[in-house]
Short mmCIF file of C-alpha atoms and ligand atoms in Angstrom, two decimals:
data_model
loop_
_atom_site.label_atom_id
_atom_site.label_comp_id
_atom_site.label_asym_id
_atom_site.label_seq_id
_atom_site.Cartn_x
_atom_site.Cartn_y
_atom_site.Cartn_z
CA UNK A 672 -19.22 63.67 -24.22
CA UNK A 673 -19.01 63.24 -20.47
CA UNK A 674 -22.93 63.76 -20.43
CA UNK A 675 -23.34 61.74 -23.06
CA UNK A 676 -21.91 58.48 -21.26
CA UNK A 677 -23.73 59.56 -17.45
CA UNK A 678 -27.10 59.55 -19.83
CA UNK A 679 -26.41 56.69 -21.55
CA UNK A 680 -25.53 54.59 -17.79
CA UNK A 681 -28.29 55.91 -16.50
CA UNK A 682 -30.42 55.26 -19.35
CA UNK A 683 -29.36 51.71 -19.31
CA UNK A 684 -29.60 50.58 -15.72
CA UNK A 685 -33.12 52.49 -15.88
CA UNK A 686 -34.23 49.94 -18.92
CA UNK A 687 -32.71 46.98 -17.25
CA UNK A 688 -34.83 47.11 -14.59
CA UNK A 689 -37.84 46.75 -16.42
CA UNK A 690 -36.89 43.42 -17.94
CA UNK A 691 -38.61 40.63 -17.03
CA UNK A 692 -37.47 37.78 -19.11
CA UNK A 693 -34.32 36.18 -20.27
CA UNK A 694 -35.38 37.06 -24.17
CA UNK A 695 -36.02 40.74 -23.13
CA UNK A 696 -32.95 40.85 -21.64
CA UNK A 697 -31.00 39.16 -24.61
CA UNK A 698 -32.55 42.20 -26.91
CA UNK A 699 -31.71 45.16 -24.82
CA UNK A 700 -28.19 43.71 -24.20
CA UNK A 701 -27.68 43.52 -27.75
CA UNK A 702 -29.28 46.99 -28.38
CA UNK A 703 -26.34 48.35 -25.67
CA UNK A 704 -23.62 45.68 -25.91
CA UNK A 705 -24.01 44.40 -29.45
CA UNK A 706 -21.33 44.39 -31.11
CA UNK A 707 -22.41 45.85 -34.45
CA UNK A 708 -24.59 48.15 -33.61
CA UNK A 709 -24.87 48.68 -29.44
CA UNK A 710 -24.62 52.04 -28.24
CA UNK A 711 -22.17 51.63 -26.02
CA UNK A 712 -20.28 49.61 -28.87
CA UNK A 713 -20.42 53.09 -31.25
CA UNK A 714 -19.41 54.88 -28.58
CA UNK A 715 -16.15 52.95 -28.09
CA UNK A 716 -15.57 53.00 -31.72
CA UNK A 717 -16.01 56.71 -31.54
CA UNK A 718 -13.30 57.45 -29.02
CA UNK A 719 -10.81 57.84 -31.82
CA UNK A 720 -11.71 60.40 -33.30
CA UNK A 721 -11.69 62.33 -30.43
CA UNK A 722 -9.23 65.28 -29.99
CA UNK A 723 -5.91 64.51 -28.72
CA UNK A 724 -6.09 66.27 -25.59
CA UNK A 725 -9.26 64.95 -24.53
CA UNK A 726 -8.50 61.30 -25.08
CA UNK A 727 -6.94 60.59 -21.83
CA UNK A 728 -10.48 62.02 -19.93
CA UNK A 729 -12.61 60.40 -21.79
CA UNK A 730 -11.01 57.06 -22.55
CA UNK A 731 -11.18 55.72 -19.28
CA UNK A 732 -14.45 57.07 -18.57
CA UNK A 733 -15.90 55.52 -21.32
CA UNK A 734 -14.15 52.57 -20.24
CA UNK A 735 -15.76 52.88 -16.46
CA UNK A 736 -19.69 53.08 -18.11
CA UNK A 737 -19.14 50.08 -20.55
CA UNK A 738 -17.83 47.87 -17.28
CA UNK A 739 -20.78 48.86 -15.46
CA UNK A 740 -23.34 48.34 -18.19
CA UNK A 741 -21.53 45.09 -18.77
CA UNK A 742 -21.79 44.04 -15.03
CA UNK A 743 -25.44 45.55 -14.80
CA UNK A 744 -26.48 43.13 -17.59
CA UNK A 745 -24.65 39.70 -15.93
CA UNK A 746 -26.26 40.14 -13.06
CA UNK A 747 -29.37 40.16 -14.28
CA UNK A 748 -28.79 37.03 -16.53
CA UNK A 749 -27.82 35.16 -13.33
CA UNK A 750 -30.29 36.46 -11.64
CA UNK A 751 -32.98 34.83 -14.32
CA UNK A 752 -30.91 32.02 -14.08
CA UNK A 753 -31.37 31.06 -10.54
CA UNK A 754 -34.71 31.68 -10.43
CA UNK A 755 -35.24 28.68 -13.57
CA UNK A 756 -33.27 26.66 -11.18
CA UNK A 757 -35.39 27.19 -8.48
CA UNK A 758 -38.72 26.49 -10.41
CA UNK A 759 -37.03 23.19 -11.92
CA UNK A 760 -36.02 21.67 -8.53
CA UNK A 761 -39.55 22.76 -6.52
CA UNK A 762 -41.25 20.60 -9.92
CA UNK A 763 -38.97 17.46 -8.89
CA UNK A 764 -40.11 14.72 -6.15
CA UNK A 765 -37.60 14.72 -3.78
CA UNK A 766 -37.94 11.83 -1.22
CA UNK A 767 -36.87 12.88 1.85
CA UNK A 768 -37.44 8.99 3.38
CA UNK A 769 -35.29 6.90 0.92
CA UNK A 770 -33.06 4.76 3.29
CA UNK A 771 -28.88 5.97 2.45
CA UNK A 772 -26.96 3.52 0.25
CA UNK A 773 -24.84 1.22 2.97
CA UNK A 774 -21.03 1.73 2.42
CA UNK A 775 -19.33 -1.53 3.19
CA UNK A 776 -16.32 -1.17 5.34
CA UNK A 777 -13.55 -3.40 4.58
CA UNK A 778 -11.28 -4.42 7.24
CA UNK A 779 -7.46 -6.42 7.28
CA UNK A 780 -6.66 -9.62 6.02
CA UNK A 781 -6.43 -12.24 8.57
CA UNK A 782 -2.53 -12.78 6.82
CA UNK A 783 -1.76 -9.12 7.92
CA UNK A 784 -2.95 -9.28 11.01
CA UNK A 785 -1.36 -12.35 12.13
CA UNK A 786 1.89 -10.27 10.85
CA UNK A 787 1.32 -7.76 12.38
CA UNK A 788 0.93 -9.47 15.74
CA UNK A 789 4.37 -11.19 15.30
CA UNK A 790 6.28 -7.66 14.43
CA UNK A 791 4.65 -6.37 17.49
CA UNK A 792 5.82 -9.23 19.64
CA UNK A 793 9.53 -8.87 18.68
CA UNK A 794 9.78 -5.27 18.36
CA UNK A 795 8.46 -5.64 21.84
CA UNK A 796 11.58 -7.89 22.53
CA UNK A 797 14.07 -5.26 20.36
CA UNK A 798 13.68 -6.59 16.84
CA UNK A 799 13.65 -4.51 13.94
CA UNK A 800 11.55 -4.96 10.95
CA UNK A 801 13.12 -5.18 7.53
CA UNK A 802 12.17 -5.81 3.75
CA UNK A 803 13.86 -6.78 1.14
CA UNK A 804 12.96 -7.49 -2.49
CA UNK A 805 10.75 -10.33 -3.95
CA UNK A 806 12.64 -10.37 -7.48
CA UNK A 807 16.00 -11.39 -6.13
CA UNK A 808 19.01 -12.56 -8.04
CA UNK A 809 20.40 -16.00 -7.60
CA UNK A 810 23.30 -14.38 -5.90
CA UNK A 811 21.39 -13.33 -2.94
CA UNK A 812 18.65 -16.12 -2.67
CA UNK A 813 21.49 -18.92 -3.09
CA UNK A 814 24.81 -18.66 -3.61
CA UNK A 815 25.10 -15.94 -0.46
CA UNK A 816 23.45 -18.38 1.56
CA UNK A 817 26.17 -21.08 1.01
CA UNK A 818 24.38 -22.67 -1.74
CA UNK A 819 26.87 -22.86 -4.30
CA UNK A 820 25.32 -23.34 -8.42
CA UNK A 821 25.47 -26.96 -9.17
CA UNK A 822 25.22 -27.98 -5.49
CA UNK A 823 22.09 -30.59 -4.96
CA UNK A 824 21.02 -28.41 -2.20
CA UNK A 825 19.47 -26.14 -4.79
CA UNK A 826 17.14 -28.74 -5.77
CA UNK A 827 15.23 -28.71 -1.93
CA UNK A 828 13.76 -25.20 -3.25
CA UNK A 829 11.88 -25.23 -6.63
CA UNK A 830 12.46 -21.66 -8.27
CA UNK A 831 10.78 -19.49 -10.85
CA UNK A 832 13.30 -17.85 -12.69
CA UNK A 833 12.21 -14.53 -13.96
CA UNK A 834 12.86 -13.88 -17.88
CA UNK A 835 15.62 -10.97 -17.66
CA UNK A 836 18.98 -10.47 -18.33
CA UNK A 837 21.76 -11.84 -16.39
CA UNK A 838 22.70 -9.54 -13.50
CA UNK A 839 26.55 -9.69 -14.64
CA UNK A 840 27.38 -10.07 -10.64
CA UNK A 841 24.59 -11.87 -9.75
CA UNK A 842 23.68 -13.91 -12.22
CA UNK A 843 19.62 -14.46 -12.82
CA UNK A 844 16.68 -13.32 -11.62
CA UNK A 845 14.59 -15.29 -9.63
CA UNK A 846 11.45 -15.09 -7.53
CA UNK A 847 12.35 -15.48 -3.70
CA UNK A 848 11.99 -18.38 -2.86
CA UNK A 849 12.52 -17.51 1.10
CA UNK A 850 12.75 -14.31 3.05
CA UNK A 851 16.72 -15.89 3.87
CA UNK A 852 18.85 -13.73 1.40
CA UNK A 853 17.57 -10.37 3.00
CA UNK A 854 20.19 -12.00 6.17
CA UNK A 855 23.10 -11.21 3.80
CA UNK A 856 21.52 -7.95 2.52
CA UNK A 857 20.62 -6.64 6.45
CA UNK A 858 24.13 -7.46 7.50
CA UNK A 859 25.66 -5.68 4.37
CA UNK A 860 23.94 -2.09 5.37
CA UNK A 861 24.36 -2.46 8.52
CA UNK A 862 26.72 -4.62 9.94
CA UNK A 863 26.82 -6.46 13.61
CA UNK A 864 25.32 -6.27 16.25
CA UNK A 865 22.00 -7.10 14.55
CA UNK A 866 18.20 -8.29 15.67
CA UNK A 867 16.12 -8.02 12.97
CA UNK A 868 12.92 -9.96 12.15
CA UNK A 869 11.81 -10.04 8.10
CA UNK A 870 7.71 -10.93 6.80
CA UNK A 871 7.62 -11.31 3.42
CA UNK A 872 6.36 -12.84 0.45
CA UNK A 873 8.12 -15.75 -0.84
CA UNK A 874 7.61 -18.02 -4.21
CA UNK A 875 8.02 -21.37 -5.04
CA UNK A 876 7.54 -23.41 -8.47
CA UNK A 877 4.25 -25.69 -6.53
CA UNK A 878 2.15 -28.04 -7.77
CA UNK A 879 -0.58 -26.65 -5.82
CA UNK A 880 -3.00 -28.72 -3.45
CA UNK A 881 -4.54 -27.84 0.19
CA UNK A 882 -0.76 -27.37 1.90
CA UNK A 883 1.22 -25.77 -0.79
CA UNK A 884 0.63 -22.63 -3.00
CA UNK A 885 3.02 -21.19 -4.80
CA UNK A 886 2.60 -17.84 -3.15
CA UNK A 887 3.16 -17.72 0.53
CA UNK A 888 4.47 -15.51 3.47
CA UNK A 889 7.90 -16.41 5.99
CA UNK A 890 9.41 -14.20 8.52
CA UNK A 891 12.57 -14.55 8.60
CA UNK A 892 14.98 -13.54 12.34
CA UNK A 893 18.29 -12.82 12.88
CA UNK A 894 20.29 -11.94 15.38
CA UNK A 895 24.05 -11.45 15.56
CA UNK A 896 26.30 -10.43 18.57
CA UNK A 897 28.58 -11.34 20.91
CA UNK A 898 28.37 -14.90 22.79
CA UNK A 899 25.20 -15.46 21.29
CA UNK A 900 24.00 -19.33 21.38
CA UNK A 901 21.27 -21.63 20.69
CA UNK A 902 19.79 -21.18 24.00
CA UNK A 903 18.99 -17.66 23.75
CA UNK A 904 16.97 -19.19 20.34
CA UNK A 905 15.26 -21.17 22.54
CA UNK A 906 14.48 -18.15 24.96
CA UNK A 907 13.49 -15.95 22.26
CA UNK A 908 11.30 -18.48 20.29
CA UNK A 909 9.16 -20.04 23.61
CA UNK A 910 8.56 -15.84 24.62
CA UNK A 911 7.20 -15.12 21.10
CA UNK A 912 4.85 -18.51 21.15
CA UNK A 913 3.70 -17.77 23.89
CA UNK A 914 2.48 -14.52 23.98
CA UNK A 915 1.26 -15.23 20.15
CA UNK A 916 -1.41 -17.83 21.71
CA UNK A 917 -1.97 -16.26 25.09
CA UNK A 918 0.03 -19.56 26.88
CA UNK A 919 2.46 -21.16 28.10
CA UNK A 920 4.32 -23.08 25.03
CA UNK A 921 7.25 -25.27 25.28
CA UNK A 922 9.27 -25.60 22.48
CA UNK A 923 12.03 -28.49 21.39
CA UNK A 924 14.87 -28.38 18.79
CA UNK A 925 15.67 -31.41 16.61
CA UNK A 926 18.08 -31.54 13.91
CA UNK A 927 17.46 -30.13 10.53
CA UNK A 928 19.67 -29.74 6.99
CA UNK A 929 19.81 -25.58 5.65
CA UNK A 930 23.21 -25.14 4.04
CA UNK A 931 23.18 -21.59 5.45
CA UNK A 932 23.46 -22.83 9.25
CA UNK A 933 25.76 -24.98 11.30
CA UNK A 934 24.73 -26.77 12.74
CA UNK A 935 21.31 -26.90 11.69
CA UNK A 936 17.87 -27.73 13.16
CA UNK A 937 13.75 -27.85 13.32
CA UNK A 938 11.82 -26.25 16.15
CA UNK A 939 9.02 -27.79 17.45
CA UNK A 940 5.80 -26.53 19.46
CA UNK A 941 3.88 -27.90 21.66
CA UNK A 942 0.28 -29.30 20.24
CA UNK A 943 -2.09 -26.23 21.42
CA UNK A 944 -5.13 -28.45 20.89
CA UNK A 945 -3.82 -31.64 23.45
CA UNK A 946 -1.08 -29.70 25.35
CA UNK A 947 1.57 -31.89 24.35
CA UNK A 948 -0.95 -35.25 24.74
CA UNK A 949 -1.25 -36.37 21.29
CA UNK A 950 -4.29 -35.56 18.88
CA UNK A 951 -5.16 -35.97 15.52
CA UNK A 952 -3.39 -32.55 14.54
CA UNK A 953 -0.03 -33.65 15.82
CA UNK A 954 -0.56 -37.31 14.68
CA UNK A 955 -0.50 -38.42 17.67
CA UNK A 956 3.06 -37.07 18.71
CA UNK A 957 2.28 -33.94 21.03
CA UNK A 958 4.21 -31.87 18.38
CA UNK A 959 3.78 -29.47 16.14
CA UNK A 960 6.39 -28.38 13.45
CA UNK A 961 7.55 -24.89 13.00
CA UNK A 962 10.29 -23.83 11.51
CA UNK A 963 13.83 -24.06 10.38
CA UNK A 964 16.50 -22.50 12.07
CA UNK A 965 20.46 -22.88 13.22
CA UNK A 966 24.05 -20.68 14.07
CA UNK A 967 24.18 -18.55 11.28
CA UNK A 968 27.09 -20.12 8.84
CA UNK A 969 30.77 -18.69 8.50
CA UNK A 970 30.10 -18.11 4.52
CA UNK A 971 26.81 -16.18 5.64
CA UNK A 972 28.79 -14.03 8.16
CA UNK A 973 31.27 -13.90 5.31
CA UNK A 974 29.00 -12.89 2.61
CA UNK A 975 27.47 -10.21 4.36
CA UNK A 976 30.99 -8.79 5.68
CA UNK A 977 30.65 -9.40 9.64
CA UNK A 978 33.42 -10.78 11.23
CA UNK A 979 33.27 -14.02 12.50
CA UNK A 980 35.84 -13.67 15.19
CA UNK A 981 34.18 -11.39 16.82
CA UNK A 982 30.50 -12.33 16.13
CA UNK A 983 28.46 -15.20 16.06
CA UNK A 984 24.26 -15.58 15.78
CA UNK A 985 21.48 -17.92 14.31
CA UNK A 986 18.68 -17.22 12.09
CA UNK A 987 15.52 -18.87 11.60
CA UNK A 988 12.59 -19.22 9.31
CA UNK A 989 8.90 -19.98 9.34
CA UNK A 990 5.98 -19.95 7.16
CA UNK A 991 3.63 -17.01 8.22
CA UNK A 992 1.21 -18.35 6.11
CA UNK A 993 1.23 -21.83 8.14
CA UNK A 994 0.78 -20.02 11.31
CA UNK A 995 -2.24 -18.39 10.20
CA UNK A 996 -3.73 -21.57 9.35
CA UNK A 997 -3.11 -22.96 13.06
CA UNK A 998 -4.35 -20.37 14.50
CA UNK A 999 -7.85 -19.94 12.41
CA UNK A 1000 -7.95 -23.69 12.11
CA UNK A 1001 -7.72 -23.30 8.20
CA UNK A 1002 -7.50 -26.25 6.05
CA UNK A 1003 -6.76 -25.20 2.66
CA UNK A 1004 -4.17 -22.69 2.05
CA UNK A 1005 -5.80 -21.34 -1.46
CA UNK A 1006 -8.31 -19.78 0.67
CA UNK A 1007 -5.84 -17.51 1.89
CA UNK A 1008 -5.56 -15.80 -1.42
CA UNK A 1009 -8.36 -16.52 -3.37
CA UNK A 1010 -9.96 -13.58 -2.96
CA UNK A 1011 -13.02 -15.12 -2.01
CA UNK A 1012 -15.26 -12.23 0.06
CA UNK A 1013 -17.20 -15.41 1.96
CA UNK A 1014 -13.80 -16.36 3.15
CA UNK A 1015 -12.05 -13.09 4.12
CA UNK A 1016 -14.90 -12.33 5.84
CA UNK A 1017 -15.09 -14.56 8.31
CA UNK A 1018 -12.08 -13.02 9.98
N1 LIG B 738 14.85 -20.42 4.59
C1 LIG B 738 14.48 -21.69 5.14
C2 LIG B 738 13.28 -22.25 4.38
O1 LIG B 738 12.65 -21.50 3.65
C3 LIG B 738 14.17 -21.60 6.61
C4 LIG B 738 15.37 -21.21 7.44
C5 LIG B 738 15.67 -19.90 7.69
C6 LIG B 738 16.17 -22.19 7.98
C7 LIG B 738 16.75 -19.56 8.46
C8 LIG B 738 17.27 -21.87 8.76
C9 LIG B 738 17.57 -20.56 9.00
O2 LIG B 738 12.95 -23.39 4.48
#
């Protein structure tokens, strides 16, 4: 039996190698491997009828020849298979000299990087950056800012309300309509001291022309400590302006309504384009409008659980989106999000 199985290896490698196509090859394999009727198939089928004693010699002998048979014949296939590859891709027209498809880079939007530059400005000057959400509940977006339900104040913002249940403490869901609540929310988690600086998305219920979407960005600052006044406002805010457009900005407060500060007020810049002269940007008045700002209220403190004793601070809000505009001289805000490729790229 032992001879039988050396012959039989030999025999096949032997007839293998004078194969020379794939259908010659399917024949012999089947003559070997074939399940019917292949030699080394009967074989196999043989092995149990073999003596007791003998079965634990020959079976894995039997089993060696059939893997190398087996592994004989697959390599041969492949090797009839690569060489069809070969003669297929030598018959194709490959041009060598086609010029490479162009991948178009894409590259940030001039809202992000305008953001970016203010985060790096005030982390430069110790700010943190926060987030907070843009589905807020009524709770956070109003009533923690001292705007109670009912009072008219509610009416200067124009809200979406989302279609959601009630949040039993915090009654509905609405779509930001200022980066203001995440004040109460920073001061919650983490308490006083605090300088924090928030970007984010905000939403109000616009009829939309070329100043008002109903999508647009604010960053929101706060900062609460010790002895902390208006003037270091001041400080902070002409610092910031500055280095945002490379010169020397003075800045003026007037007074301003937000039921969330007290007392309240509006801080102005001076017109980049005259230097304070009058143009036709600042109608004329030298100014230019930024933001909102004030001493953070006693509710607020209250609200988010800092101590008023102890601490005091102010808070202010502008529209990132309006900055952006001033600085790329853009006139229509729905370019800013239109998607438009023509636009974005210009930046
Ligand atoms: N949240 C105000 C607005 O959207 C701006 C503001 C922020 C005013 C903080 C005062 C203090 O108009």
């Amino acid at each position: 039996m032992e001879q039988t199985l050396k012959n039989l290896e030999a025999q096949a490698l032997k007839d293998l190698e004078k194969v020379t196509s794939m259908p010659e090859l399917e024949t012999l394999e089947l003559q070997y491997l074939g399940r019917k009727d292949g030699s080394v198939t009967n074989i196999m089928k043989s092995l149990k009828d073999l003596p007791a004693s003998q079965k634990p010699i020959i079976g894995p002998l039997a089993n060696k020849t059939k893997t190398i048979i087996e592994y004989a014949f697959e390599n041969k296939r492949k090797s009839f298979e690569e060489a069809d590859l070969t003669k297929q891709l030598s018959k194709e027209f490959f041009d060598t000299t086609i010029p490479s498809k162009i991948r178009e880079i894409g590259h940030i939007h001039p809202l992000s990087q305008v953001q970016e530059e203010v985060e790096r400005i005030f982390s430069q000057m110790g700010f943190s950056i926060m987030d907070g959400p843009e589905v807020e509940s009524e709770y956070y977006n109003f009533e923690s800012l001292n705007v109670p339900k009912d009072h008219p104040a509610r009416d200067m913002q124009d809200t979406f309300f989302i279609q959601e249940k009630d949040d039993p403490k915090h009654g509905r869901m609405v779509l930001r309509t200022q980066t203001s609540p995440v004040q109460v929310r920073t001061m919650e988690k983490y308490g006083a001291p605090l300088r924090v600086i928030v970007p984010g998305r905000t939403f109000r219920y616009e009829a939309t022309d070329a100043s008002h979407d109903t999508t647009f960005y604010q960053v929101e600052g706060l900062l609460i400590d010790k002895d902390i006044s208006l003037a270091h406002l001041k400080g902070i805010m002409k610092e910031f302006l500055s280095r945002l457009f490379g010169k020397d900005v003075v800045v003026r407060f007037r007074p301003g309504y937000f039921p969330f500060v007290e007392p309240g007020l509006e801080l102005d810049f001076s017109c980049l384009l005259c230097d304070g002269k009058g143009c036709r940007v600042c109608k004329h008045s030298g100014w230019v409008e930024f933001m909102g700002a004030g001493m953070v209220h006693e509710n607020v403190l209250k609200a988010g659980g800092v101590d008023s004793k102890i601490y005091q601070g102010w808070a202010f809000g502008f529209g990132l989106t309006r900055l952006v505009m001033m600085k790329y001289k853009i006139d229509d805000i729905r370019l800013l999000l239109g998607g438009d490729l023509r636009f974005n790229k210009q930046f």
